[in-house]
mmCIF file of C-alpha atoms in Angstrom:
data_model
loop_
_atom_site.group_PDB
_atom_site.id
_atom_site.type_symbol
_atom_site.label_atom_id
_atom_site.label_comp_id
_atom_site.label_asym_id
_atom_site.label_seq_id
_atom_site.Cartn_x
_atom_site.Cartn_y
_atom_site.Cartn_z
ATOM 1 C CA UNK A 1 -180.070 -10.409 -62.752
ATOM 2 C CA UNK A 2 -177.079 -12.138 -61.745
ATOM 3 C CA UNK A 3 -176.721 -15.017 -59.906
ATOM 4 C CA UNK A 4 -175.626 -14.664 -56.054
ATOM 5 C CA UNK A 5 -172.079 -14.349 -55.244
ATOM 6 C CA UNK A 6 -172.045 -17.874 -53.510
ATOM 7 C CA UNK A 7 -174.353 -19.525 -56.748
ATOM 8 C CA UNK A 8 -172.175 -17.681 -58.900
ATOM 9 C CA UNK A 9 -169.121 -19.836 -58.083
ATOM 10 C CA UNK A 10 -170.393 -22.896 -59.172
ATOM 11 C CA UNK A 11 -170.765 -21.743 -62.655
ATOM 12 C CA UNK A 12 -167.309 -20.149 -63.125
ATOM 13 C CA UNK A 13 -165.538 -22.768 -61.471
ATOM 14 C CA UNK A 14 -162.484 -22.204 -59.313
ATOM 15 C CA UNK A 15 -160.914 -18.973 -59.556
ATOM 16 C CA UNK A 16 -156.675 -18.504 -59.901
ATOM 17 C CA UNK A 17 -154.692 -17.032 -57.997
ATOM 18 C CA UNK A 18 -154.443 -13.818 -60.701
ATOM 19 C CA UNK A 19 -158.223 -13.521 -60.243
ATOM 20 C CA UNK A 20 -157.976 -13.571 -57.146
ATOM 21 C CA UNK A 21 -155.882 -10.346 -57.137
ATOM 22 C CA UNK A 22 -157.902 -9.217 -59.113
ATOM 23 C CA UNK A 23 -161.088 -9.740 -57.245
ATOM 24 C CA UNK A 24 -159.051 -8.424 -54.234
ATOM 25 C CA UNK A 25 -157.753 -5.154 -55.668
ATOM 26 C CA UNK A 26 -161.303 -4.066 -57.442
ATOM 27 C CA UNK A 27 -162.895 -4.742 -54.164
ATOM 28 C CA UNK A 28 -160.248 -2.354 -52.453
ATOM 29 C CA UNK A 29 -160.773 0.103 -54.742
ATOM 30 C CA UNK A 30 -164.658 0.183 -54.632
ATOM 31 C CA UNK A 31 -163.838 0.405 -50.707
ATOM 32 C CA UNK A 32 -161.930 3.242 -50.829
ATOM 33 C CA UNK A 33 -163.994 4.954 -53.891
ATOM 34 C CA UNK A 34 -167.000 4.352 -51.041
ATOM 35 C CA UNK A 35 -169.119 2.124 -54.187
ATOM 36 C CA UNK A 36 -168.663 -0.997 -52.756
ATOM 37 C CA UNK A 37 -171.779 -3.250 -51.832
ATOM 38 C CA UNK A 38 -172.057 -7.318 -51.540
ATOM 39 C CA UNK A 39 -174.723 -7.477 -53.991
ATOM 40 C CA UNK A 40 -171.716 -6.459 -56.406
ATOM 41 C CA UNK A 41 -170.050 -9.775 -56.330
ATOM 42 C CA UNK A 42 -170.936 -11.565 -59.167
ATOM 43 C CA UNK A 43 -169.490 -8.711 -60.999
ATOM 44 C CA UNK A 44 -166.465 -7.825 -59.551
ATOM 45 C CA UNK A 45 -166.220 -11.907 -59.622
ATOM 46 C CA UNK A 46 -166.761 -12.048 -63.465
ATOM 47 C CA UNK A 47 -164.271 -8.485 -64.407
ATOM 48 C CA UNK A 48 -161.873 -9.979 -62.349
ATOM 49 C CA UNK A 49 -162.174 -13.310 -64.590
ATOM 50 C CA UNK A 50 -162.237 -10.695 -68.358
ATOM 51 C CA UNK A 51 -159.114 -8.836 -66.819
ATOM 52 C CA UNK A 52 -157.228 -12.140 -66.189
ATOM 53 C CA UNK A 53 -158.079 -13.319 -69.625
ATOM 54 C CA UNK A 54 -157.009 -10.317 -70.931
ATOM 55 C CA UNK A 55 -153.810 -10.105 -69.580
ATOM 56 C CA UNK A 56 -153.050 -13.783 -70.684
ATOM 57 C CA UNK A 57 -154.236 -13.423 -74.611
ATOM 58 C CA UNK A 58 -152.166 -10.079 -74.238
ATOM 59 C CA UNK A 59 -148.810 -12.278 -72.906
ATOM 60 C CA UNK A 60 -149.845 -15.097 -75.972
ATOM 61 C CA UNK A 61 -149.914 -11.855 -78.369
ATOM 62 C CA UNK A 62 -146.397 -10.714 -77.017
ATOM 63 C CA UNK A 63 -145.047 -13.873 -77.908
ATOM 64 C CA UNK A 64 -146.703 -14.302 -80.775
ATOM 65 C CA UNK A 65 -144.294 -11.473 -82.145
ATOM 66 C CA UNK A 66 -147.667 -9.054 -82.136
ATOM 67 C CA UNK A 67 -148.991 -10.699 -85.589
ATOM 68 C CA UNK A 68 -151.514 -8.751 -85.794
ATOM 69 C CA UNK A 69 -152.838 -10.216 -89.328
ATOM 70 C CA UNK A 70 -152.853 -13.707 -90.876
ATOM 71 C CA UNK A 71 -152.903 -15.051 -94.215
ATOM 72 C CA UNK A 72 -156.100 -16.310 -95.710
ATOM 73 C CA UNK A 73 -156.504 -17.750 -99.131
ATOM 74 C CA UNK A 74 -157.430 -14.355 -100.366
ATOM 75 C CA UNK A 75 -155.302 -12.031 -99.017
ATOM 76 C CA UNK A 76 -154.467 -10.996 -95.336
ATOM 77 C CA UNK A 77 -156.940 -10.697 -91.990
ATOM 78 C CA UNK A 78 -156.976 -9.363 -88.787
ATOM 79 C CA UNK A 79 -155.349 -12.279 -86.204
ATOM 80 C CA UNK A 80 -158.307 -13.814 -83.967
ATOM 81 C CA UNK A 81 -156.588 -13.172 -81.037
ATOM 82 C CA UNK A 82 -156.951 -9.313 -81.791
ATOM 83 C CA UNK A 83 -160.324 -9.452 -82.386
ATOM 84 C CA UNK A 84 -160.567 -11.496 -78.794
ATOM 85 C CA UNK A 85 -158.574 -8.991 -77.324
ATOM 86 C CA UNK A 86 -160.569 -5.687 -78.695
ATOM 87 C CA UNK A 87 -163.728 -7.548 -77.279
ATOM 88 C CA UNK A 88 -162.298 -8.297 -73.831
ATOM 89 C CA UNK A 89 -161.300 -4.547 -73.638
ATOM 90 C CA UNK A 90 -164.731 -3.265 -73.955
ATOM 91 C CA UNK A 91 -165.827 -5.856 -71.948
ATOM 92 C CA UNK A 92 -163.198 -4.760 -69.330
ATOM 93 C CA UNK A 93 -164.095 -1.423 -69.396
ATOM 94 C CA UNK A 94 -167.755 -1.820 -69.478
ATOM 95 C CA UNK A 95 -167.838 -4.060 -66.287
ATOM 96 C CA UNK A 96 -165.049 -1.337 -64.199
ATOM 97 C CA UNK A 97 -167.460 1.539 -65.664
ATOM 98 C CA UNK A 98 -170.495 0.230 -64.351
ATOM 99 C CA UNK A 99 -168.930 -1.207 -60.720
ATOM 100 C CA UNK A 100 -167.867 2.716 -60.371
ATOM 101 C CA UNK A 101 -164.273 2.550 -61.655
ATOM 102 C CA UNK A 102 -164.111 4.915 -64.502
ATOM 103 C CA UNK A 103 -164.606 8.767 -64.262
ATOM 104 C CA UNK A 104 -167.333 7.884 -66.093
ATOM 105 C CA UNK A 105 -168.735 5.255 -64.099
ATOM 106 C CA UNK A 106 -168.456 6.914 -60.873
ATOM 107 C CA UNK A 107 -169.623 10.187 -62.276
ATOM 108 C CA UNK A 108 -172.714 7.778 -62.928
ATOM 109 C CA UNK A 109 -173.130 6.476 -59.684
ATOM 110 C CA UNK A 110 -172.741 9.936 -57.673
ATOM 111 C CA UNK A 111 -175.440 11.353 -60.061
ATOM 112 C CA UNK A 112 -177.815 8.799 -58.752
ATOM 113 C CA UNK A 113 -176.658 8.489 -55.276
ATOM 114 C CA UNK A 114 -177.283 12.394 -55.460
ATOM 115 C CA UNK A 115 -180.873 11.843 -56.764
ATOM 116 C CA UNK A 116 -181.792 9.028 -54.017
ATOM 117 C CA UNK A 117 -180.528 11.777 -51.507
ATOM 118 C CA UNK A 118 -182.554 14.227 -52.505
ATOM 119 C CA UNK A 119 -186.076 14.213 -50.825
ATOM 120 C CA UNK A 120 -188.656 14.408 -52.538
ATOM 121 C CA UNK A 121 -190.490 17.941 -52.694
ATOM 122 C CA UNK A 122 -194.175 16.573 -51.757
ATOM 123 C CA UNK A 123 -192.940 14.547 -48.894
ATOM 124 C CA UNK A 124 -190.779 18.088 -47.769
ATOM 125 C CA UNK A 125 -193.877 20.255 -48.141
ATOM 126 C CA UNK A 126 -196.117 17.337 -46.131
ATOM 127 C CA UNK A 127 -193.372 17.579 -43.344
ATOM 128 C CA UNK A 128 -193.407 21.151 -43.389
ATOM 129 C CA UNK A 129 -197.279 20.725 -42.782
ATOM 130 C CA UNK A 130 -196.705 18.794 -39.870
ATOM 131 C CA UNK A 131 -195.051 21.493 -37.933
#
């Protein structure tokens, strides 16, 4: 369980101003996607955080020329910053999948908003009783 959104400040600090854009634009998009809820915060809070670190390792890889390998004493490996970069993707991805924000993620959540709005057949049959 995640901290609340208010507790979950204090741990991550201030945000900047590109989170913040970030925080502002998921939000807007669970909005309009009809997904949003408060208790989603702390996780909008902390993709907002991966996407703004991803964007800034990606700029840092830019300039780096795009080296993707460096030399080791035996031979050639991949650069850290890919490997940082690969991980932040999934990260990315798993955190806007799971806040609704992926076909696949929303696909998700209508399944089980679909299942909470179905009644169940015992309490339909009791009602039914009832007249």
């Amino acid at each position: 369980m995640l901290p609340s959104p208010g507790r979950f400040s204090k741990f991550c600090g201030r945000k900047s101003s590109v989170a913040k854009n970030y925080t502002l634009a998921l939000r807007k998009s669970m909005k309009q996607l009809g997904t949003y809820r408060p208790e989603y915060e702390s996780a909008i809070a902390i993709a907002a955080q991966l996407m703004e670190q991803y964007d800034t390792l990606t700029r840092a890889f830019e300039e780096s020329g795009w080296a993707y390998e460096t030399s080791t004493a035996t031979g050639t490996k991949k650069a850290p910053i890919v490997t940082t970069l690969e991980s932040l993707r999934k990260d990315v991805l798993a955190y806007l999948s799971a806040l609704g924000l992926t076909p696949a993620g929303a696909k998700k959540l209508d399944a089980v908003a679909a299942a909470k709005a179905q009644e169940d057949p015992l309490i339909a049959a009791l009602k039914n009783l009832g007249g």
